[in-house]
Amino acid sequence: KNQVEQSPQSLIILEGKNCTLQCNYTVSPFSNLRWYKQDTGRGPVSLTIMTFSENTKSNGRYTATLDADTKQSSLHITASQLSDSASYICVVSPPYGNNRLAFGKGNQVVVIP
Amino acid sequence: EAQVTQNPRYLITVTGKKLTVTCSQNMNHEYMSWYRQDPGLGLRQIYYSMNVEVTDKGDVPEGYKVSRKEKRNFPLILESPSPNQTSLYFCASSSSRTLISSPLHFGNGTRLTVT
């Protein structure tokens, strides 16, 4: 069973609207959780990082939340733009000394005008 | 510009013909790794290296080889490619060997087709 599950698998939203992507993980304990953005034809790029003690972190129109008790994270995109069309990948880091990352399969977001 | 460079970007080959995908980073990172990305499966780690001359298997190492003779280079070798190795490959590096304090920096991928 995959240690990181993301939902929805894909979604289409209108430009200017908000959306929320979900990431549920079973990795425990963990060091941090990152969200990566992968544009079509490019490699993933780190958007945010959250440690187990953080609840919310923003990066421009992207806001990530973390609930370590329920092992859930979300990525909220505000006022979506066409350039937000991408795959968003949730990645969980195990504790120190174990560098094997756990990858989600990604949320595919398509923003239409 | 700090970057991870993979070559080639696209490669079509035939079964059994040895090939090498090169990866180079200019950030003096100790950690480097290779991933393959397939529809519905996400990113899966093939091999990784925590330093020069130190390599280890990831989750899907069968059919692949790597070497780390220099810090900046980490080539991926397919000695005898098969059609099930058709995939999108990414090289990545990080300044953190434990991958805790720093993110992965990815190349732009190599799309390999084996016929």
Coordinates of N, CA and C in Angstrom, one line a residue:
Chain A
K1 N 0.8 -1.2 0.0 CA 0.0 0.0 0.0 C 0.9 1.2 0.0
N2 N 0.5 2.2 -0.9 CA 1.3 3.4 -0.9 C 1.2 4.2 0.4
Q3 N 2.4 4.7 0.8 CA 2.4 5.4 2.1 C 1.9 6.8 2.0
V4 N 1.7 7.3 0.7 CA 1.2 8.7 0.5 C 0.1 8.6 -0.5
E5 N -1.1 9.0 -0.1 CA -2.2 9.0 -1.1 C -2.7 10.4 -1.3
Q6 N -2.9 10.8 -2.6 CA -3.4 12.1 -2.9 C -4.7 12.1 -3.6
S7 N -5.5 13.1 -3.3 CA -6.8 13.2 -4.0 C -7.2 14.7 -4.1
P8 N -8.0 15.0 -5.2 CA -8.4 14.1 -6.2 C -7.2 13.8 -7.2
Q9 N -7.4 12.8 -8.0 CA -6.3 12.4 -8.9 C -6.2 13.5 -9.9
S10 N -7.3 14.1 -10.4 CA -7.2 15.2 -11.3 C -8.4 16.1 -11.1
L11 N -8.3 17.4 -11.5 CA -9.4 18.3 -11.4 C -9.2 19.4 -12.4
I12 N -10.4 19.9 -12.9 CA -10.4 21.1 -13.8 C -11.1 22.2 -13.1
I13 N -10.5 23.4 -13.1 CA -11.0 24.5 -12.4 C -11.0 25.7 -13.4
L14 N -11.9 26.7 -13.1 CA -11.9 27.9 -13.9 C -10.9 28.9 -13.4
E15 N -10.3 29.6 -14.3 CA -9.3 30.6 -13.9 C -10.0 31.6 -12.9
G16 N -9.2 31.9 -11.8 CA -9.7 32.8 -10.8 C -10.4 32.1 -9.6
K17 N -10.7 30.8 -9.8 CA -11.3 30.1 -8.7 C -10.2 29.5 -7.8
N18 N -10.7 29.1 -6.6 CA -9.8 28.4 -5.6 C -9.9 26.9 -5.7
C19 N -8.9 26.2 -5.3 CA -9.0 24.7 -5.2 C -8.2 24.2 -4.0
T20 N -8.5 23.0 -3.5 CA -7.7 22.4 -2.5 C -7.4 21.0 -2.8
L21 N -6.1 20.7 -2.7 CA -5.6 19.3 -2.9 C -5.3 18.6 -1.6
Q22 N -5.5 17.3 -1.6 CA -5.4 16.6 -0.3 C -4.2 15.6 -0.4
C23 N -3.6 15.4 0.7 CA -2.5 14.4 0.9 C -2.6 13.7 2.2
N24 N -2.9 12.4 2.2 CA -2.9 11.6 3.4 C -1.7 10.7 3.4
Y25 N -1.1 10.6 4.5 CA 0.2 9.8 4.6 C 0.1 8.8 5.8
T26 N 0.9 7.8 5.7 CA 1.0 6.8 6.8 C 2.4 6.8 7.4
V27 N 3.3 7.5 6.8 CA 4.7 7.6 7.3 C 4.7 8.1 8.7
S28 N 5.3 7.4 9.6 CA 5.3 7.8 11.0 C 6.4 7.2 11.8
P29 N 7.3 7.9 12.5 CA 7.2 9.4 12.4 C 7.8 9.9 11.1
F30 N 7.7 11.2 11.0 CA 8.3 11.8 9.8 C 9.0 13.1 10.1
S31 N 9.9 13.5 9.3 CA 10.7 14.8 9.5 C 10.0 16.0 8.9
N32 N 9.6 15.8 7.6 CA 8.9 17.0 7.0 C 8.1 16.5 5.8
L33 N 7.2 17.4 5.3 CA 6.4 17.1 4.2 C 6.5 18.2 3.2
R34 N 6.8 17.9 2.0 CA 7.0 18.9 0.9 C 5.9 18.7 -0.1
W35 N 5.5 19.9 -0.7 CA 4.7 19.9 -1.9 C 5.6 20.3 -3.1
Y36 N 5.6 19.6 -4.1 CA 6.3 19.9 -5.4 C 5.3 20.2 -6.5
K37 N 5.7 21.2 -7.3 CA 4.9 21.5 -8.5 C 5.7 21.0 -9.8
Q38 N 5.0 20.2 -10.6 CA 5.6 19.7 -11.8 C 4.9 20.2 -13.0
D39 N 5.4 21.2 -13.8 CA 4.9 21.6 -15.0 C 5.1 20.6 -16.1
T40 N 4.2 20.5 -17.1 CA 4.3 19.6 -18.2 C 5.7 19.7 -18.8
G41 N 6.4 18.6 -19.0 CA 7.7 18.6 -19.6 C 8.8 19.1 -18.8
R42 N 8.6 19.3 -17.5 CA 9.7 19.8 -16.6 C 9.8 18.9 -15.4
G43 N 10.9 19.0 -14.7 CA 11.0 18.3 -13.4 C 10.3 19.0 -12.3
P44 N 10.0 18.3 -11.2 CA 9.3 18.9 -10.1 C 10.1 19.9 -9.4
V45 N 9.4 21.0 -8.9 CA 10.1 22.0 -8.1 C 9.4 22.2 -6.8
S46 N 10.2 22.3 -5.7 CA 9.7 22.4 -4.4 C 8.9 23.7 -4.2
L47 N 7.7 23.6 -3.6 CA 6.8 24.7 -3.4 C 6.9 25.1 -1.9
T48 N 6.6 24.1 -1.0 CA 6.6 24.4 0.4 C 7.2 23.2 1.2
I49 N 7.6 23.5 2.4 CA 8.1 22.4 3.3 C 7.4 22.7 4.6
M50 N 7.0 21.6 5.2 CA 6.3 21.7 6.5 C 6.9 20.7 7.5
T51 N 7.3 21.1 8.7 CA 7.7 20.1 9.7 C 6.5 19.7 10.5
F52 N 6.7 18.7 11.3 CA 5.5 18.2 12.1 C 4.9 19.2 13.0
S53 N 5.7 20.2 13.4 CA 5.2 21.2 14.4 C 4.5 22.4 13.7
E54 N 4.5 22.4 12.4 CA 3.9 23.6 11.7 C 2.5 23.2 11.2
N55 N 1.6 24.2 11.2 CA 0.2 24.0 10.8 C -0.1 24.6 9.4
T56 N 0.5 25.7 9.2 CA 0.2 26.4 8.0 C 1.4 27.1 7.4
K57 N 1.6 27.1 6.1 CA 2.7 27.8 5.5 C 2.3 28.3 4.1
S58 N 2.6 29.6 3.8 CA 2.1 30.1 2.5 C 3.3 30.4 1.7
N59 N 3.1 30.3 0.4 CA 4.1 30.7 -0.7 C 3.3 31.4 -1.8
G60 N 3.1 32.7 -1.7 CA 2.3 33.4 -2.6 C 0.9 33.0 -2.6
R61 N 0.3 32.5 -3.7 CA -1.1 32.1 -3.7 C -1.2 30.6 -3.3
Y62 N -0.2 30.0 -2.9 CA -0.2 28.6 -2.4 C -0.1 28.6 -0.9
T63 N -1.1 27.9 -0.2 CA -1.0 27.7 1.2 C -1.1 26.2 1.5
A64 N -0.1 25.8 2.3 CA -0.1 24.4 2.7 C -0.5 24.3 4.2
T65 N -1.3 23.3 4.5 CA -1.6 23.0 5.9 C -1.2 21.6 6.3
L66 N -1.0 21.4 7.5 CA -0.6 20.1 8.0 C -1.3 19.8 9.3
D67 N -1.9 18.6 9.4 CA -2.4 18.1 10.7 C -1.7 16.8 11.0
A68 N -0.7 16.8 11.9 CA 0.1 15.7 12.1 C -0.7 14.6 12.9
D69 N -1.7 15.0 13.6 CA -2.5 14.0 14.4 C -3.3 13.1 13.4
T70 N -3.9 13.7 12.4 CA -4.7 12.9 11.4 C -3.8 12.5 10.2
K71 N -2.6 13.0 10.2 CA -1.7 12.6 9.1 C -2.3 13.1 7.7
Q72 N -2.7 14.3 7.7 CA -3.2 14.9 6.5 C -2.6 16.3 6.2
S73 N -2.3 16.5 4.9 CA -1.9 17.8 4.5 C -2.8 18.3 3.3
S74 N -2.9 19.6 3.2 CA -3.6 20.1 2.0 C -2.8 21.2 1.4
L75 N -3.0 21.4 0.1 CA -2.4 22.5 -0.6 C -3.6 23.3 -1.2
H76 N -3.7 24.6 -0.8 CA -4.8 25.4 -1.3 C -4.2 26.4 -2.3
I77 N -4.9 26.5 -3.5 CA -4.5 27.4 -4.5 C -5.5 28.5 -4.6
T78 N -5.2 29.7 -4.3 CA -6.1 30.9 -4.3 C -6.0 31.6 -5.7
A79 N -7.2 32.0 -6.1 CA -7.3 32.8 -7.4 C -6.4 32.2 -8.5
S80 N -6.8 31.0 -8.9 CA -6.0 30.2 -9.8 C -5.7 31.0 -11.1
Q81 N -4.5 30.7 -11.6 CA -4.1 31.2 -12.9 C -3.8 30.1 -13.9
L82 N -3.7 30.4 -15.1 CA -3.4 29.4 -16.1 C -2.1 28.7 -15.9
S83 N -1.2 29.4 -15.3 CA 0.2 28.9 -15.0 C 0.1 27.9 -13.9
D84 N -1.0 27.8 -13.2 CA -1.1 26.8 -12.1 C -1.4 25.4 -12.6
S85 N -1.7 25.3 -13.9 CA -1.9 24.0 -14.5 C -0.6 23.2 -14.4
A86 N -0.7 22.1 -13.6 CA 0.5 21.3 -13.3 C 0.1 20.1 -12.5
S87 N 1.0 19.2 -12.2 CA 0.8 18.2 -11.3 C 1.5 18.6 -9.9
Y88 N 0.8 18.3 -8.8 CA 1.3 18.7 -7.5 C 1.5 17.4 -6.7
I89 N 2.8 17.3 -6.3 CA 3.2 16.0 -5.7 C 3.5 16.2 -4.2
C90 N 3.0 15.4 -3.4 CA 3.2 15.4 -2.0 C 4.3 14.4 -1.6
V91 N 5.3 14.8 -0.9 CA 6.5 14.0 -0.6 C 6.8 14.1 0.9
V92 N 6.9 12.9 1.5 CA 7.1 12.8 3.0 C 8.5 12.3 3.2
S93 N 9.2 13.0 4.1 CA 10.6 12.5 4.5 C 10.6 11.8 5.8
P94 N 11.1 10.6 5.8 CA 11.2 9.8 7.1 C 12.2 10.5 8.0
P95 N 12.4 10.0 9.2 CA 13.3 10.6 10.2 C 14.8 10.6 9.8
Y96 N 15.6 11.3 10.5 CA 17.0 11.4 10.2 C 17.6 10.0 10.1
G97 N 18.5 9.8 9.1 CA 19.2 8.6 8.9 C 18.5 7.7 7.9
N98 N 17.3 8.0 7.5 CA 16.7 7.2 6.5 C 16.3 8.2 5.4
N99 N 17.0 8.1 4.3 CA 16.8 9.1 3.2 C 15.8 8.6 2.1
R100 N 15.0 7.7 2.4 CA 14.1 7.2 1.5 C 12.8 7.9 1.5
L101 N 12.5 8.8 0.5 CA 11.3 9.6 0.5 C 10.1 8.8 0.1
A102 N 9.0 9.2 0.6 CA 7.7 8.6 0.2 C 6.9 9.6 -0.7
F103 N 6.7 9.2 -2.0 CA 6.1 10.1 -3.0 C 4.6 9.7 -3.1
G104 N 3.8 10.8 -3.2 CA 2.4 10.6 -3.7 C 2.4 10.5 -5.2
K105 N 1.3 10.1 -5.8 CA 1.2 10.0 -7.3 C 0.9 11.3 -8.0
G106 N 0.5 12.3 -7.2 CA 0.3 13.7 -7.7 C -1.2 14.0 -7.9
N107 N -1.5 15.3 -7.9 CA -2.8 15.8 -8.2 C -2.6 16.6 -9.5
Q108 N -3.3 16.2 -10.6 CA -3.2 16.9 -11.8 C -4.3 18.0 -11.9
V109 N -3.8 19.2 -12.0 CA -4.7 20.4 -12.0 C -4.7 21.0 -13.4
V110 N -5.8 21.3 -13.9 CA -6.0 22.0 -15.2 C -6.8 23.2 -15.0
V111 N -6.2 24.4 -15.2 CA -7.0 25.6 -15.1 C -7.4 26.1 -16.5
I112 N -8.7 26.3 -16.7 CA -9.2 26.7 -18.0 C -9.7 28.2 -17.9
P113 N -9.6 28.9 -19.0 CA -10.0 30.3 -19.0 C -11.5 30.5 -19.0
Chain B
E1 N 23.9 29.6 -13.5 CA 22.6 29.2 -13.0 C 22.7 27.8 -12.4
A2 N 22.2 27.7 -11.2 CA 22.2 26.4 -10.5 C 21.2 25.4 -11.2
Q3 N 21.7 24.3 -11.6 CA 20.8 23.4 -12.3 C 21.3 22.0 -12.3
V4 N 20.4 21.1 -12.6 CA 20.7 19.7 -12.9 C 20.4 19.5 -14.4
T5 N 21.4 19.0 -15.1 CA 21.3 18.8 -16.6 C 21.3 17.4 -17.0
Q6 N 20.3 17.0 -17.7 CA 20.2 15.6 -18.2 C 20.3 15.6 -19.7
N7 N 20.9 14.6 -20.2 CA 21.0 14.4 -21.7 C 21.0 12.9 -22.0
P8 N 20.2 12.6 -23.1 CA 19.4 13.5 -23.9 C 18.1 13.7 -23.3
R9 N 17.3 14.6 -23.9 CA 15.9 14.9 -23.5 C 15.0 13.8 -24.0
Y10 N 15.2 13.3 -25.2 CA 14.4 12.3 -25.8 C 15.4 11.2 -26.4
L11 N 15.0 10.0 -26.3 CA 15.8 8.9 -26.8 C 14.9 7.7 -27.2
I12 N 15.0 7.3 -28.4 CA 14.3 6.1 -28.9 C 15.4 5.1 -29.3
T13 N 15.3 3.9 -28.7 CA 16.2 2.8 -29.0 C 15.6 1.5 -29.2
V14 N 16.4 0.5 -29.5 CA 15.8 -0.8 -29.6 C 16.2 -1.7 -28.5
T15 N 15.5 -2.8 -28.3 CA 15.7 -3.7 -27.2 C 17.2 -4.3 -27.3
G16 N 17.9 -4.2 -26.2 CA 19.2 -4.8 -26.1 C 20.4 -3.9 -26.4
K17 N 20.1 -2.7 -26.9 CA 21.2 -1.8 -27.3 C 21.5 -0.9 -26.1
K18 N 22.7 -1.1 -25.6 CA 23.2 -0.4 -24.4 C 23.1 1.1 -24.5
L19 N 22.6 1.8 -23.5 CA 22.6 3.3 -23.6 C 22.9 3.9 -22.2
T20 N 23.3 5.1 -22.3 CA 23.7 5.9 -21.0 C 22.9 7.2 -21.1
V21 N 22.3 7.5 -20.0 CA 21.7 8.9 -19.8 C 22.6 9.6 -18.8
T22 N 23.1 10.8 -19.2 CA 24.0 11.5 -18.4 C 23.2 12.5 -17.5
C23 N 23.8 12.8 -16.3 CA 23.3 13.7 -15.4 C 24.4 14.5 -14.7
S24 N 24.3 15.8 -14.7 CA 25.3 16.6 -14.1 C 24.7 17.7 -13.3
Q25 N 25.3 18.0 -12.2 CA 24.8 19.2 -11.4 C 25.9 20.1 -11.0
N26 N 25.6 21.4 -10.9 CA 26.7 22.4 -10.7 C 26.5 23.0 -9.3
M27 N 25.9 22.4 -8.4 CA 25.6 22.9 -7.1 C 26.5 22.3 -6.0
N28 N 27.4 21.5 -6.4 CA 28.3 20.8 -5.4 C 27.5 19.9 -4.4
H29 N 26.4 19.4 -4.9 CA 25.6 18.5 -4.0 C 26.2 17.2 -3.8
E30 N 26.1 16.6 -2.6 CA 26.6 15.3 -2.3 C 25.6 14.2 -2.7
Y31 N 24.3 14.5 -2.6 CA 23.3 13.5 -2.8 C 22.8 13.6 -4.3
M32 N 22.7 12.5 -5.0 CA 22.1 12.5 -6.3 C 21.3 11.2 -6.4
S33 N 20.3 11.2 -7.2 CA 19.4 10.0 -7.4 C 18.7 10.0 -8.8
W34 N 18.3 8.9 -9.1 CA 17.5 8.7 -10.4 C 16.1 8.2 -10.1
Y35 N 15.1 8.7 -10.8 CA 13.8 8.3 -10.7 C 13.2 8.0 -12.0
R36 N 12.2 7.1 -12.1 CA 11.4 6.9 -13.2 C 10.0 7.3 -12.9
Q37 N 9.3 7.9 -13.9 CA 7.9 8.4 -13.6 C 7.0 7.8 -14.7
D38 N 6.0 7.0 -14.2 CA 5.1 6.3 -15.1 C 3.7 6.7 -14.8
P39 N 2.8 6.8 -15.8 CA 1.4 7.1 -15.5 C 0.8 6.2 -14.5
G40 N 0.1 6.8 -13.5 CA -0.5 6.0 -12.4 C 0.4 5.5 -11.4
L41 N 1.7 5.6 -11.5 CA 2.6 5.1 -10.6 C 3.4 6.1 -9.9
G42 N 3.5 7.3 -10.4 CA 4.2 8.4 -9.8 C 5.7 8.2 -10.0
L43 N 6.5 8.9 -9.1 CA 8.0 8.8 -9.1 C 8.4 7.6 -8.3
R44 N 9.3 6.8 -8.9 CA 9.9 5.7 -8.1 C 11.4 5.8 -8.3
Q45 N 12.1 5.6 -7.1 CA 13.5 5.7 -7.1 C 14.2 4.5 -7.7
I46 N 15.2 4.8 -8.5 CA 16.0 3.6 -9.1 C 17.3 3.4 -8.4
Y47 N 18.1 4.4 -8.3 CA 19.4 4.3 -7.5 C 19.6 5.7 -6.9
Y48 N 20.4 5.7 -5.9 CA 20.8 7.0 -5.3 C 22.3 6.9 -4.8
S49 N 22.9 8.1 -4.6 CA 24.3 8.1 -4.2 C 24.4 9.3 -3.2
M50 N 25.0 8.9 -2.1 CA 25.2 9.9 -1.0 C 26.5 10.6 -1.0
N51 N 27.4 10.1 -1.9 CA 28.7 10.7 -2.0 C 29.5 10.0 -3.2
V52 N 30.6 10.5 -3.5 CA 31.5 9.9 -4.6 C 31.8 8.5 -4.2
E53 N 31.6 7.6 -5.2 CA 31.9 6.1 -5.0 C 30.9 5.4 -4.1
V54 N 29.9 6.1 -3.6 CA 28.9 5.5 -2.8 C 27.5 5.5 -3.5
T55 N 27.0 4.3 -3.9 CA 25.7 4.2 -4.5 C 24.9 3.1 -3.8
D56 N 23.6 3.2 -4.0 CA 22.7 2.2 -3.3 C 21.4 2.1 -4.1
K57 N 20.8 0.9 -4.0 CA 19.6 0.6 -4.8 C 18.4 1.4 -4.2
G58 N 17.5 1.8 -5.1 CA 16.3 2.4 -4.7 C 15.2 1.3 -4.7
D59 N 14.0 1.7 -5.1 CA 12.9 0.7 -5.1 C 12.8 -0.1 -6.4
V60 N 13.3 0.4 -7.5 CA 13.2 -0.4 -8.8 C 14.5 -0.4 -9.5
P61 N 15.6 -1.0 -8.9 CA 16.9 -1.0 -9.5 C 17.2 -2.0 -10.7
E62 N 16.3 -3.0 -10.8 CA 16.5 -4.1 -11.8 C 16.7 -3.5 -13.2
G63 N 17.8 -3.9 -13.9 CA 18.0 -3.5 -15.2 C 18.7 -2.2 -15.4
Y64 N 19.1 -1.6 -14.3 CA 19.9 -0.4 -14.3 C 21.2 -0.5 -13.6
K65 N 22.1 0.4 -14.0 CA 23.4 0.6 -13.3 C 23.7 2.0 -13.2
V66 N 24.5 2.4 -12.2 CA 24.9 3.8 -12.0 C 26.4 3.8 -11.6
S67 N 27.0 5.0 -11.7 CA 28.3 5.1 -11.2 C 28.4 6.6 -10.7
R68 N 29.3 6.8 -9.7 CA 29.5 8.1 -9.1 C 31.0 8.3 -9.0
K69 N 31.7 8.5 -10.0 CA 33.2 8.7 -10.0 C 33.5 10.1 -9.7
E70 N 32.7 11.1 -10.0 CA 32.9 12.5 -9.6 C 31.6 13.0 -8.9
K71 N 31.8 14.1 -8.2 CA 30.7 14.6 -7.4 C 29.6 15.1 -8.3
R72 N 29.9 15.7 -9.4 CA 28.9 16.4 -10.2 C 28.2 15.5 -11.2
N73 N 28.7 14.3 -11.5 CA 28.1 13.4 -12.5 C 27.5 12.1 -11.9
F74 N 26.4 11.7 -12.5 CA 25.7 10.5 -12.0 C 25.0 9.9 -13.1
P75 N 25.7 9.2 -14.0 CA 25.1 8.6 -15.2 C 24.2 7.4 -14.9
L76 N 23.2 7.2 -15.7 CA 22.3 6.0 -15.6 C 22.6 5.2 -16.8
I77 N 22.9 3.9 -16.5 CA 23.3 3.0 -17.6 C 22.2 1.9 -17.7
L78 N 21.8 1.6 -19.0 CA 20.9 0.5 -19.2 C 21.7 -0.4 -20.1
E79 N 22.2 -1.5 -19.6 CA 23.0 -2.4 -20.3 C 22.3 -3.1 -21.4
S80 N 21.1 -3.5 -21.2 CA 20.3 -4.2 -22.2 C 18.8 -3.8 -22.1
P81 N 18.5 -2.6 -22.6 CA 17.1 -2.1 -22.4 C 16.0 -3.0 -22.9
S82 N 14.9 -3.0 -22.2 CA 13.7 -3.7 -22.6 C 12.5 -2.8 -22.7
P83 N 11.5 -3.2 -23.4 CA 10.3 -2.3 -23.6 C 9.7 -1.8 -22.2
N84 N 9.8 -2.6 -21.2 CA 9.2 -2.2 -19.9 C 10.1 -1.1 -19.2
Q85 N 11.2 -0.7 -19.8 CA 11.9 0.4 -19.3 C 11.6 1.7 -20.1
T86 N 10.6 1.7 -20.9 CA 10.1 2.9 -21.6 C 9.4 3.7 -20.5
S87 N 9.9 4.9 -20.3 CA 9.5 5.7 -19.2 C 10.1 7.1 -19.3
L88 N 9.7 8.0 -18.4 CA 10.2 9.3 -18.2 C 11.2 9.3 -17.0
Y89 N 12.4 9.6 -17.2 CA 13.5 9.5 -16.2 C 13.9 10.9 -15.7
F90 N 14.0 11.0 -14.4 CA 14.5 12.2 -13.8 C 15.7 12.0 -12.9
C91 N 16.7 12.8 -13.1 CA 17.8 12.9 -12.2 C 17.6 14.0 -11.2
A92 N 18.0 13.8 -9.9 CA 17.8 14.9 -8.9 C 19.0 14.9 -8.0
S93 N 19.2 16.1 -7.4 CA 20.3 16.2 -6.4 C 19.8 17.0 -5.2
S94 N 20.6 16.9 -4.1 CA 20.3 17.7 -2.9 C 21.5 18.0 -2.1
S95 N 21.5 19.1 -1.5 CA 22.7 19.4 -0.6 C 22.6 18.7 0.7
S96 N 21.4 18.1 1.0 CA 21.2 17.3 2.2 C 21.2 15.9 1.9
R97 N 22.1 15.1 2.5 CA 22.2 13.7 2.3 C 21.0 13.0 2.9
T98 N 20.5 13.5 4.0 CA 19.3 12.9 4.6 C 18.0 13.4 4.0
L99 N 18.1 14.4 3.1 CA 16.9 14.9 2.4 C 15.9 15.6 3.3
I100 N 16.4 16.0 4.5 CA 15.5 16.6 5.5 C 15.6 18.1 5.3
S101 N 16.8 18.7 5.3 CA 16.9 20.2 5.4 C 16.8 20.8 4.0
S102 N 17.0 20.1 3.0 CA 17.0 20.7 1.6 C 16.2 19.9 0.7
P103 N 15.6 20.6 -0.3 CA 14.7 19.8 -1.3 C 15.6 19.1 -2.3
L104 N 14.9 18.3 -3.1 CA 15.5 17.7 -4.3 C 15.4 18.8 -5.4
H105 N 16.5 18.9 -6.2 CA 16.5 19.7 -7.4 C 16.5 18.7 -8.6
F106 N 15.5 18.8 -9.4 CA 15.3 17.9 -10.5 C 15.8 18.4 -11.8
G107 N 16.3 17.5 -12.7 CA 16.5 17.9 -14.1 C 15.2 17.9 -14.8
N108 N 15.2 18.2 -16.1 CA 14.0 18.3 -16.9 C 13.6 17.0 -17.5
G109 N 14.2 15.9 -17.2 CA 13.7 14.6 -17.6 C 14.3 14.1 -19.0
T110 N 14.3 12.8 -19.1 CA 14.7 12.1 -20.3 C 13.5 11.2 -20.7
R111 N 12.9 11.4 -21.8 CA 11.9 10.5 -22.2 C 12.5 9.4 -23.1
L112 N 12.4 8.1 -22.5 CA 13.1 7.0 -23.2 C 12.0 6.1 -23.7
T113 N 12.1 5.7 -25.0 CA 11.3 4.7 -25.6 C 12.1 3.6 -26.1
V114 N 11.8 2.3 -25.7 CA 12.5 1.1 -26.1 C 11.5 0.3 -26.9
T115 N 11.9 0.0 -28.2 CA 11.0 -0.7 -29.1 C 11.5 -2.1 -29.2

